[in-house]
């Protein structure tokens, strides 16, 4: 007690060595704790930064993958529908070429060509197509005057058919007569029959009763693929009554039916030689 008092009187403080050592140890312990906390804080911050970097890289990678997926999807996507639609000019051209199709697209209904008109008896009237008009009138459309003209041509054919060698020589040229006789000598009577057909047609054209009939229009040249005569729009061809020759004429585009044909009997083998002034050979047809 006297020592502490003496120390106080002197104005100086004297620390207890045990207490001082305890304080030093306490401060050192607190310092170590502070350093440890700081180190842990630094480690935690680094860990957070590392996690942030990993998350950022992962996010960037996901964005890249998503972008690649969108690009692949776009590359596989077919063109937009509007790109398949024709332009307005192309549409106008298509409508001008196919007006019925254009009308159908506007109205939503199928447009069909008008049906042919039907007559009173219920039969349809034939379309006025070029081939049909080329066939001319049918026999039931002939007026009485037309029928009389057709009858004049028929009688002229009968008179020509009853002609003799001199009549044939008066109508055919010398070249044609020589060709017919050469054909008969060569055993080709069908060529002589063709020349005889020319004789019949020319004789009918030159017949007096036919020539004065203004209702009859004769063919301008024999052998053309057109009617031998026309009467009031009715076509007439002259040919033999054989099945083959009639069939050939019926296939012509200006012949409507057998009513358009005026036929005469085909020459027999002996007749064709006789009419061209030659003797018929035996065993020749």
PDB file of C-alpha atoms in Angstrom:
ATOM      1  CA  UNK A   1       0.000   0.000   0.000  1.00  0.00           C
ATOM      2  CA  UNK A   2       2.756   2.388   0.775  1.00  0.00           C
ATOM      3  CA  UNK A   3       4.380   1.548  -2.616  1.00  0.00           C
ATOM      4  CA  UNK A   4       1.248   2.344  -4.626  1.00  0.00           C
ATOM      5  CA  UNK A   5       0.885   5.568  -2.772  1.00  0.00           C
ATOM      6  CA  UNK A   6       4.431   6.493  -3.351  1.00  0.00           C
ATOM      7  CA  UNK A   7       4.013   5.804  -7.050  1.00  0.00           C
ATOM      8  CA  UNK A   8       0.981   8.041  -7.213  1.00  0.00           C
ATOM      9  CA  UNK A   9       2.757  10.788  -5.462  1.00  0.00           C
ATOM     10  CA  UNK A  10       5.595  10.667  -7.814  1.00  0.00           C
ATOM     11  CA  UNK A  11       3.154  11.133 -10.884  1.00  0.00           C
ATOM     12  CA  UNK A  12       4.136   7.997 -12.693  1.00  0.00           C
ATOM     13  CA  UNK A  13       2.180   4.859 -13.489  1.00  0.00           C
ATOM     14  CA  UNK A  14       3.719   1.520 -13.201  1.00  0.00           C
ATOM     15  CA  UNK A  15       1.894  -1.353 -15.047  1.00  0.00           C
ATOM     16  CA  UNK A  16       1.483  -4.723 -13.607  1.00  0.00           C
ATOM     17  CA  UNK A  17       3.602  -7.108 -15.663  1.00  0.00           C
ATOM     18  CA  UNK A  18       0.975  -9.840 -15.590  1.00  0.00           C
ATOM     19  CA  UNK A  19      -1.766  -7.490 -16.685  1.00  0.00           C
ATOM     20  CA  UNK A  20       0.333  -6.043 -19.436  1.00  0.00           C
ATOM     21  CA  UNK A  21       1.138  -9.450 -20.893  1.00  0.00           C
ATOM     22  CA  UNK A  22      -2.528 -10.348 -20.790  1.00  0.00           C
ATOM     23  CA  UNK A  23      -3.439  -7.230 -22.771  1.00  0.00           C
ATOM     24  CA  UNK A  24      -0.760  -7.934 -25.348  1.00  0.00           C
ATOM     25  CA  UNK A  25      -2.013 -11.456 -25.842  1.00  0.00           C
ATOM     26  CA  UNK A  26      -5.580 -10.165 -26.081  1.00  0.00           C
ATOM     27  CA  UNK A  27      -4.658  -7.625 -28.755  1.00  0.00           C
ATOM     28  CA  UNK A  28      -2.725 -10.259 -30.693  1.00  0.00           C
ATOM     29  CA  UNK A  29      -5.679 -12.625 -30.577  1.00  0.00           C
ATOM     30  CA  UNK A  30      -8.021  -9.889 -31.831  1.00  0.00           C
ATOM     31  CA  UNK A  31      -5.580  -9.052 -34.600  1.00  0.00           C
ATOM     32  CA  UNK A  32      -5.418 -12.680 -35.659  1.00  0.00           C
ATOM     33  CA  UNK A  33      -9.220 -12.844 -35.675  1.00  0.00           C
ATOM     34  CA  UNK A  34      -9.378  -9.693 -37.794  1.00  0.00           C
ATOM     35  CA  UNK A  35      -6.824 -11.061 -40.267  1.00  0.00           C
ATOM     36  CA  UNK A  36      -8.694 -14.366 -40.446  1.00  0.00           C
ATOM     37  CA  UNK A  37     -11.967 -12.567 -41.129  1.00  0.00           C
ATOM     38  CA  UNK A  38     -10.316 -10.475 -43.789  1.00  0.00           C
ATOM     39  CA  UNK A  39      -8.803 -13.558 -45.373  1.00  0.00           C
ATOM     40  CA  UNK A  40     -12.143 -15.321 -45.327  1.00  0.00           C
ATOM     41  CA  UNK A  41     -13.813 -12.247 -46.756  1.00  0.00           C
ATOM     42  CA  UNK A  42     -11.220 -12.109 -49.529  1.00  0.00           C
ATOM     43  CA  UNK A  43     -11.674 -15.802 -50.250  1.00  0.00           C
ATOM     44  CA  UNK A  44     -15.447 -15.361 -50.282  1.00  0.00           C
ATOM     45  CA  UNK A  45     -15.198 -12.422 -52.682  1.00  0.00           C
ATOM     46  CA  UNK A  46     -12.926 -14.402 -54.985  1.00  0.00           C
ATOM     47  CA  UNK A  47     -15.365 -17.288 -54.846  1.00  0.00           C
ATOM     48  CA  UNK A  48     -18.241 -14.981 -55.680  1.00  0.00           C
ATOM     49  CA  UNK A  49     -16.288 -13.451 -58.545  1.00  0.00           C
ATOM     50  CA  UNK A  50     -15.423 -16.920 -59.833  1.00  0.00           C
ATOM     51  CA  UNK A  51     -19.045 -18.042 -59.665  1.00  0.00           C
ATOM     52  CA  UNK A  52     -20.108 -14.843 -61.431  1.00  0.00           C
ATOM     53  CA  UNK A  53     -17.610 -15.481 -64.222  1.00  0.00           C
ATOM     54  CA  UNK A  54     -18.801 -19.089 -64.609  1.00  0.00           C
ATOM     55  CA  UNK A  55     -22.426 -17.959 -64.674  1.00  0.00           C
ATOM     56  CA  UNK A  56     -21.595 -15.285 -67.246  1.00  0.00           C
ATOM     57  CA  UNK A  57     -19.751 -17.773 -69.456  1.00  0.00           C
ATOM     58  CA  UNK A  58     -22.617 -20.251 -69.128  1.00  0.00           C
ATOM     59  CA  UNK A  59     -25.130 -17.543 -70.021  1.00  0.00           C
ATOM     60  CA  UNK A  60     -23.084 -16.472 -73.056  1.00  0.00           C
ATOM     61  CA  UNK A  61     -22.776 -20.092 -74.186  1.00  0.00           C
ATOM     62  CA  UNK A  62     -26.536 -20.605 -73.845  1.00  0.00           C
ATOM     63  CA  UNK A  63     -27.142 -17.437 -75.867  1.00  0.00           C
ATOM     64  CA  UNK A  64     -24.806 -18.683 -78.610  1.00  0.00           C
ATOM     65  CA  UNK A  65     -26.482 -22.086 -78.655  1.00  0.00           C
ATOM     66  CA  UNK A  66     -29.899 -20.450 -78.814  1.00  0.00           C
ATOM     67  CA  UNK A  67     -28.742 -18.194 -81.673  1.00  0.00           C
ATOM     68  CA  UNK A  68     -27.363 -21.196 -83.607  1.00  0.00           C
ATOM     69  CA  UNK A  69     -30.613 -23.081 -83.084  1.00  0.00           C
ATOM     70  CA  UNK A  70     -32.610 -20.116 -84.418  1.00  0.00           C
ATOM     71  CA  UNK A  71     -30.333 -19.893 -87.468  1.00  0.00           C
ATOM     72  CA  UNK A  72     -30.727 -23.613 -88.180  1.00  0.00           C
ATOM     73  CA  UNK A  73     -34.467 -23.360 -87.788  1.00  0.00           C
ATOM     74  CA  UNK A  74     -34.639 -20.391 -90.137  1.00  0.00           C
ATOM     75  CA  UNK A  75     -32.558 -22.228 -92.714  1.00  0.00           C
ATOM     76  CA  UNK A  76     -35.002 -25.168 -92.596  1.00  0.00           C
ATOM     77  CA  UNK A  77     -38.118 -22.994 -92.764  1.00  0.00           C
ATOM     78  CA  UNK A  78     -39.764 -22.965 -96.232  1.00  0.00           C
ATOM     79  CA  UNK A  79     -40.278 -19.632 -97.985  1.00  0.00           C
ATOM     80  CA  UNK A  80     -43.110 -17.512 -96.772  1.00  0.00           C
ATOM     81  CA  UNK A  81     -46.492 -18.142 -98.353  1.00  0.00           C
ATOM     82  CA  UNK A  82     -46.764 -14.702 -99.850  1.00  0.00           C
ATOM     83  CA  UNK A  83     -43.613 -15.322-101.935  1.00  0.00           C
ATOM     84  CA  UNK A  84     -45.489 -18.099-103.782  1.00  0.00           C
ATOM     85  CA  UNK A  85     -48.253 -15.756-104.879  1.00  0.00           C
ATOM     86  CA  UNK A  86     -47.937 -14.468-108.483  1.00  0.00           C
ATOM     87  CA  UNK A  87     -47.260 -10.836-109.085  1.00  0.00           C
ATOM     88  CA  UNK A  88     -50.092  -8.580-110.158  1.00  0.00           C
ATOM     89  CA  UNK A  89     -48.787  -8.473-113.755  1.00  0.00           C
ATOM     90  CA  UNK A  90     -48.502 -12.251-113.942  1.00  0.00           C
ATOM     91  CA  UNK A  91     -52.004 -12.563-112.514  1.00  0.00           C
ATOM     92  CA  UNK A  92     -53.371 -10.133-115.121  1.00  0.00           C
ATOM     93  CA  UNK A  93     -51.712 -12.143-117.920  1.00  0.00           C
ATOM     94  CA  UNK A  94     -53.135 -15.398-116.561  1.00  0.00           C
ATOM     95  CA  UNK A  95     -56.622 -13.883-116.357  1.00  0.00           C
ATOM     96  CA  UNK A  96     -56.409 -12.564-119.926  1.00  0.00           C
ATOM     97  CA  UNK A  97     -55.456 -16.050-121.193  1.00  0.00           C
ATOM     98  CA  UNK A  98     -58.023 -17.900-119.098  1.00  0.00           C
ATOM     99  CA  UNK A  99     -61.002 -15.591-118.505  1.00  0.00           C
ATOM    100  CA  UNK A 100     -63.203 -18.470-117.379  1.00  0.00           C
ATOM    101  CA  UNK A 101     -60.737 -19.497-114.688  1.00  0.00           C
ATOM    102  CA  UNK A 102     -60.519 -15.863-113.544  1.00  0.00           C
ATOM    103  CA  UNK A 103     -64.282 -15.606-113.315  1.00  0.00           C
ATOM    104  CA  UNK A 104     -64.408 -18.829-111.321  1.00  0.00           C
ATOM    105  CA  UNK A 105     -61.852 -17.495-108.843  1.00  0.00           C
ATOM    106  CA  UNK A 106     -63.885 -14.318-108.363  1.00  0.00           C
ATOM    107  CA  UNK A 107     -67.280 -15.912-107.972  1.00  0.00           C
ATOM    108  CA  UNK A 108     -66.117 -19.101-106.282  1.00  0.00           C
ATOM    109  CA  UNK A 109     -68.067 -21.173-108.822  1.00  0.00           C
ATOM    110  CA  UNK A 110     -66.959 -23.283-111.734  1.00  0.00           C
ATOM    111  CA  UNK A 111     -67.795 -21.654-115.053  1.00  0.00           C
ATOM    112  CA  UNK A 112     -68.843 -24.027-117.819  1.00  0.00           C
ATOM    113  CA  UNK A 113     -69.271 -23.290-121.514  1.00  0.00           C
ATOM    114  CA  UNK A 114     -72.883 -22.843-122.546  1.00  0.00           C
ATOM    115  CA  UNK A 115     -74.610 -26.012-123.610  1.00  0.00           C
ATOM    116  CA  UNK A 116     -75.688 -26.252-127.253  1.00  0.00           C
ATOM    117  CA  UNK A 117     -79.183 -25.091-127.946  1.00  0.00           C
ATOM    118  CA  UNK A 118     -81.782 -27.769-128.318  1.00  0.00           C
ATOM    119  CA  UNK A 119     -84.427 -27.829-130.981  1.00  0.00           C
ATOM    120  CA  UNK A 120     -88.119 -28.318-130.339  1.00  0.00           C
ATOM    121  CA  UNK A 121     -87.859 -32.074-130.739  1.00  0.00           C
ATOM    122  CA  UNK A 122     -85.211 -32.217-127.992  1.00  0.00           C
ATOM    123  CA  UNK A 123     -82.177 -32.882-130.197  1.00  0.00           C
ATOM    124  CA  UNK A 124     -79.144 -30.674-129.828  1.00  0.00           C
ATOM    125  CA  UNK A 125     -78.187 -28.327-132.637  1.00  0.00           C
ATOM    126  CA  UNK A 126     -74.638 -29.028-133.905  1.00  0.00           C
ATOM    127  CA  UNK A 127     -72.004 -26.433-133.065  1.00  0.00           C
ATOM    128  CA  UNK A 128     -71.015 -24.126-135.893  1.00  0.00           C
ATOM    129  CA  UNK A 129     -67.454 -25.391-136.024  1.00  0.00           C
ATOM    130  CA  UNK A 130     -65.264 -24.847-139.121  1.00  0.00           C
ATOM    131  CA  UNK A 131     -65.409 -28.549-140.062  1.00  0.00           C
ATOM    132  CA  UNK A 132     -69.186 -28.625-139.627  1.00  0.00           C
ATOM    133  CA  UNK A 133     -69.709 -25.514-141.724  1.00  0.00           C
ATOM    134  CA  UNK A 134     -67.426 -26.966-144.418  1.00  0.00           C
ATOM    135  CA  UNK A 135     -69.811 -29.915-144.778  1.00  0.00           C
ATOM    136  CA  UNK A 136     -72.494 -27.547-146.006  1.00  0.00           C
ATOM    137  CA  UNK A 137     -76.210 -28.041-145.710  1.00  0.00           C
ATOM    138  CA  UNK A 138     -77.859 -31.365-145.103  1.00  0.00           C
ATOM    139  CA  UNK A 139     -80.297 -32.846-147.633  1.00  0.00           C
ATOM    140  CA  UNK A 140     -83.337 -32.023-145.482  1.00  0.00           C
ATOM    141  CA  UNK A 141     -82.404 -28.320-145.624  1.00  0.00           C
ATOM    142  CA  UNK A 142     -82.693 -28.167-149.413  1.00  0.00           C
ATOM    143  CA  UNK A 143     -85.372 -25.986-150.971  1.00  0.00           C
ATOM    144  CA  UNK A 144     -87.488 -27.278-153.880  1.00  0.00           C
ATOM    145  CA  UNK A 145     -85.363 -25.367-156.365  1.00  0.00           C
ATOM    146  CA  UNK A 146     -82.204 -26.971-154.938  1.00  0.00           C
ATOM    147  CA  UNK A 147     -83.676 -30.444-155.268  1.00  0.00           C
ATOM    148  CA  UNK A 148     -84.488 -29.809-158.920  1.00  0.00           C
ATOM    149  CA  UNK A 149     -80.887 -28.720-159.521  1.00  0.00           C
ATOM    150  CA  UNK A 150     -79.510 -31.867-157.838  1.00  0.00           C
ATOM    151  CA  UNK A 151     -81.805 -33.953-160.053  1.00  0.00           C
ATOM    152  CA  UNK A 152     -80.413 -32.241-163.183  1.00  0.00           C
ATOM    153  CA  UNK A 153     -76.875 -33.221-162.169  1.00  0.00           C
ATOM    154  CA  UNK A 154     -77.985 -36.816-161.532  1.00  0.00           C
ATOM    155  CA  UNK A 155     -79.535 -37.073-164.999  1.00  0.00           C
ATOM    156  CA  UNK A 156     -76.381 -35.592-166.583  1.00  0.00           C
ATOM    157  CA  UNK A 157     -74.339 -38.362-164.875  1.00  0.00           C
ATOM    158  CA  UNK A 158     -76.694 -41.004-166.297  1.00  0.00           C
ATOM    159  CA  UNK A 159     -76.306 -39.612-169.819  1.00  0.00           C
ATOM    160  CA  UNK A 160     -72.499 -39.620-169.481  1.00  0.00           C
ATOM    161  CA  UNK A 161     -72.586 -43.194-168.218  1.00  0.00           C
ATOM    162  CA  UNK A 162     -74.422 -44.206-171.399  1.00  0.00           C
ATOM    163  CA  UNK A 163     -71.724 -42.634-173.619  1.00  0.00           C
ATOM    164  CA  UNK A 164     -69.443 -44.561-175.988  1.00  0.00           C
ATOM    165  CA  UNK A 165     -65.769 -44.412-176.989  1.00  0.00           C
ATOM    166  CA  UNK A 166     -66.278 -41.330-179.155  1.00  0.00           C
ATOM    167  CA  UNK A 167     -67.908 -39.473-176.249  1.00  0.00           C
ATOM    168  CA  UNK A 168     -64.935 -40.344-174.015  1.00  0.00           C
ATOM    169  CA  UNK A 169     -62.447 -39.163-176.675  1.00  0.00           C
ATOM    170  CA  UNK A 170     -64.353 -35.864-176.978  1.00  0.00           C
ATOM    171  CA  UNK A 171     -63.996 -35.184-173.259  1.00  0.00           C
ATOM    172  CA  UNK A 172     -60.569 -36.560-172.295  1.00  0.00           C
ATOM    173  CA  UNK A 173     -57.307 -35.199-173.692  1.00  0.00           C
ATOM    174  CA  UNK A 174     -55.081 -37.270-175.995  1.00  0.00           C
ATOM    175  CA  UNK A 175     -52.582 -37.680-173.161  1.00  0.00           C
ATOM    176  CA  UNK A 176     -55.276 -38.991-170.831  1.00  0.00           C
ATOM    177  CA  UNK A 177     -56.629 -41.416-173.458  1.00  0.00           C
ATOM    178  CA  UNK A 178     -53.102 -42.720-174.116  1.00  0.00           C
ATOM    179  CA  UNK A 179     -52.469 -43.167-170.358  1.00  0.00           C
ATOM    180  CA  UNK A 180     -55.730 -45.144-169.954  1.00  0.00           C
ATOM    181  CA  UNK A 181     -54.949 -47.458-172.871  1.00  0.00           C
ATOM    182  CA  UNK A 182     -51.352 -47.985-171.700  1.00  0.00           C
ATOM    183  CA  UNK A 183     -52.678 -48.949-168.280  1.00  0.00           C
ATOM    184  CA  UNK A 184     -55.048 -51.509-169.825  1.00  0.00           C
ATOM    185  CA  UNK A 185     -52.259 -52.999-171.923  1.00  0.00           C
ATOM    186  CA  UNK A 186     -50.131 -53.270-168.757  1.00  0.00           C
ATOM    187  CA  UNK A 187     -52.925 -55.109-166.966  1.00  0.00           C
ATOM    188  CA  UNK A 188     -53.844 -52.153-164.689  1.00  0.00           C
ATOM    189  CA  UNK A 189     -57.523 -51.520-165.445  1.00  0.00           C
ATOM    190  CA  UNK A 190     -58.045 -49.537-162.216  1.00  0.00           C
ATOM    191  CA  UNK A 191     -56.009 -46.659-163.707  1.00  0.00           C
ATOM    192  CA  UNK A 192     -58.252 -46.659-166.777  1.00  0.00           C
ATOM    193  CA  UNK A 193     -61.295 -46.555-164.462  1.00  0.00           C
ATOM    194  CA  UNK A 194     -59.839 -43.427-162.841  1.00  0.00           C
ATOM    195  CA  UNK A 195     -59.666 -41.778-166.258  1.00  0.00           C
ATOM    196  CA  UNK A 196     -63.239 -42.841-166.891  1.00  0.00           C
ATOM    197  CA  UNK A 197     -64.244 -41.106-163.631  1.00  0.00           C
ATOM    198  CA  UNK A 198     -62.766 -37.860-164.942  1.00  0.00           C
ATOM    199  CA  UNK A 199     -64.820 -38.307-168.109  1.00  0.00           C
ATOM    200  CA  UNK A 200     -68.058 -38.681-166.085  1.00  0.00           C
ATOM    201  CA  UNK A 201     -67.391 -35.560-163.976  1.00  0.00           C
ATOM    202  CA  UNK A 202     -66.455 -33.383-166.959  1.00  0.00           C
ATOM    203  CA  UNK A 203     -69.436 -34.602-168.960  1.00  0.00           C
ATOM    204  CA  UNK A 204     -71.786 -33.654-166.099  1.00  0.00           C
ATOM    205  CA  UNK A 205     -70.194 -30.223-165.848  1.00  0.00           C
ATOM    206  CA  UNK A 206     -70.510 -29.656-169.582  1.00  0.00           C
ATOM    207  CA  UNK A 207     -74.095 -30.906-169.775  1.00  0.00           C
ATOM    208  CA  UNK A 208     -76.346 -28.229-171.277  1.00  0.00           C
ATOM    209  CA  UNK A 209     -79.097 -28.533-168.642  1.00  0.00           C
ATOM    210  CA  UNK A 210     -76.542 -28.190-165.822  1.00  0.00           C
ATOM    211  CA  UNK A 211     -74.781 -25.227-167.378  1.00  0.00           C
ATOM    212  CA  UNK A 212     -77.940 -23.162-167.760  1.00  0.00           C
ATOM    213  CA  UNK A 213     -78.928 -23.800-164.129  1.00  0.00           C
ATOM    214  CA  UNK A 214     -77.693 -20.702-162.254  1.00  0.00           C
ATOM    215  CA  UNK A 215     -78.311 -22.482-158.948  1.00  0.00           C
ATOM    216  CA  UNK A 216     -75.455 -24.954-159.672  1.00  0.00           C
ATOM    217  CA  UNK A 217     -71.800 -24.080-158.995  1.00  0.00           C
ATOM    218  CA  UNK A 218     -69.400 -26.571-160.655  1.00  0.00           C
ATOM    219  CA  UNK A 219     -65.892 -27.412-159.492  1.00  0.00           C
ATOM    220  CA  UNK A 220     -63.208 -25.242-161.060  1.00  0.00           C
ATOM    221  CA  UNK A 221     -60.718 -28.090-161.581  1.00  0.00           C
ATOM    222  CA  UNK A 222     -61.150 -31.848-161.548  1.00  0.00           C
ATOM    223  CA  UNK A 223     -59.192 -33.720-158.883  1.00  0.00           C
ATOM    224  CA  UNK A 224     -59.219 -31.082-156.160  1.00  0.00           C
ATOM    225  CA  UNK A 225     -60.254 -32.077-152.640  1.00  0.00           C
ATOM    226  CA  UNK A 226     -63.458 -30.078-152.799  1.00  0.00           C
ATOM    227  CA  UNK A 227     -67.013 -30.808-153.949  1.00  0.00           C
ATOM    228  CA  UNK A 228     -67.647 -31.506-157.639  1.00  0.00           C
ATOM    229  CA  UNK A 229     -70.749 -29.292-157.365  1.00  0.00           C
ATOM    230  CA  UNK A 230     -72.490 -27.095-154.818  1.00  0.00           C
ATOM    231  CA  UNK A 231     -76.205 -26.425-154.967  1.00  0.00           C
ATOM    232  CA  UNK A 232     -77.611 -23.840-152.563  1.00  0.00           C
ATOM    233  CA  UNK A 233     -74.880 -24.647-150.011  1.00  0.00           C
ATOM    234  CA  UNK A 234     -75.300 -28.414-150.499  1.00  0.00           C
ATOM    235  CA  UNK A 235     -72.101 -30.287-151.520  1.00  0.00           C
ATOM    236  CA  UNK A 236     -72.137 -32.980-154.210  1.00  0.00           C
ATOM    237  CA  UNK A 237     -69.504 -35.535-155.211  1.00  0.00           C
ATOM    238  CA  UNK A 238     -69.749 -37.940-158.168  1.00  0.00           C
ATOM    239  CA  UNK A 239     -68.285 -41.437-157.741  1.00  0.00           C
ATOM    240  CA  UNK A 240     -68.960 -45.109-158.442  1.00  0.00           C
ATOM    241  CA  UNK A 241     -71.342 -47.170-156.356  1.00  0.00           C
ATOM    242  CA  UNK A 242     -68.623 -49.516-155.065  1.00  0.00           C
ATOM    243  CA  UNK A 243     -68.270 -49.775-151.308  1.00  0.00           C
ATOM    244  CA  UNK A 244     -64.605 -48.755-151.283  1.00  0.00           C
ATOM    245  CA  UNK A 245     -65.013 -45.591-153.356  1.00  0.00           C
ATOM    246  CA  UNK A 246     -68.063 -44.479-151.389  1.00  0.00           C
ATOM    247  CA  UNK A 247     -66.146 -45.041-148.155  1.00  0.00           C
ATOM    248  CA  UNK A 248     -63.252 -42.902-149.393  1.00  0.00           C
ATOM    249  CA  UNK A 249     -65.608 -40.043-150.235  1.00  0.00           C
ATOM    250  CA  UNK A 250     -67.472 -40.254-146.937  1.00  0.00           C
ATOM    251  CA  UNK A 251     -64.186 -39.630-145.091  1.00  0.00           C
ATOM    252  CA  UNK A 252     -63.713 -36.273-146.798  1.00  0.00           C
ATOM    253  CA  UNK A 253     -64.282 -33.300-144.521  1.00  0.00           C
ATOM    254  CA  UNK A 254     -66.809 -31.620-146.828  1.00  0.00           C
ATOM    255  CA  UNK A 255     -69.097 -34.688-147.118  1.00  0.00           C
ATOM    256  CA  UNK A 256     -71.853 -35.049-144.535  1.00  0.00           C
ATOM    257  CA  UNK A 257     -73.534 -38.321-145.580  1.00  0.00           C
ATOM    258  CA  UNK A 258     -74.318 -40.530-148.590  1.00  0.00           C
ATOM    259  CA  UNK A 259     -76.943 -37.974-149.573  1.00  0.00           C
ATOM    260  CA  UNK A 260     -74.050 -35.867-150.858  1.00  0.00           C
ATOM    261  CA  UNK A 261     -72.995 -38.602-153.324  1.00  0.00           C
ATOM    262  CA  UNK A 262     -74.325 -39.107-156.852  1.00  0.00           C
ATOM    263  CA  UNK A 263     -73.157 -42.564-157.876  1.00  0.00           C
ATOM    264  CA  UNK A 264     -73.026 -44.542-161.105  1.00  0.00           C
ATOM    265  CA  UNK A 265     -72.339 -48.284-161.697  1.00  0.00           C
ATOM    266  CA  UNK A 266     -68.662 -49.168-161.770  1.00  0.00           C
ATOM    267  CA  UNK A 267     -67.305 -50.493-165.069  1.00  0.00           C
ATOM    268  CA  UNK A 268     -66.912 -54.222-165.500  1.00  0.00           C
ATOM    269  CA  UNK A 269     -63.686 -55.646-166.834  1.00  0.00           C
ATOM    270  CA  UNK A 270     -65.010 -56.085-170.377  1.00  0.00           C
ATOM    271  CA  UNK A 271     -66.691 -52.641-170.380  1.00  0.00           C
ATOM    272  CA  UNK A 272     -63.539 -50.705-169.489  1.00  0.00           C
ATOM    273  CA  UNK A 273     -61.561 -52.331-172.355  1.00  0.00           C
ATOM    274  CA  UNK A 274     -64.404 -51.832-174.812  1.00  0.00           C
ATOM    275  CA  UNK A 275     -65.018 -48.169-173.916  1.00  0.00           C
ATOM    276  CA  UNK A 276     -61.358 -47.336-174.479  1.00  0.00           C
ATOM    277  CA  UNK A 277     -61.356 -49.143-177.827  1.00  0.00           C
ATOM    278  CA  UNK A 278     -59.300 -52.182-176.844  1.00  0.00           C
ATOM    279  CA  UNK A 279     -60.025 -55.887-176.952  1.00  0.00           C
ATOM    280  CA  UNK A 280     -60.474 -57.456-173.532  1.00  0.00           C
ATOM    281  CA  UNK A 281     -57.720 -60.031-172.887  1.00  0.00           C
ATOM    282  CA  UNK A 282     -58.640 -63.372-171.459  1.00  0.00           C
ATOM    283  CA  UNK A 283     -57.988 -64.088-167.765  1.00  0.00           C
ATOM    284  CA  UNK A 284     -57.631 -60.361-167.005  1.00  0.00           C
ATOM    285  CA  UNK A 285     -59.770 -58.620-164.476  1.00  0.00           C
TER     286      UNK A 285
END
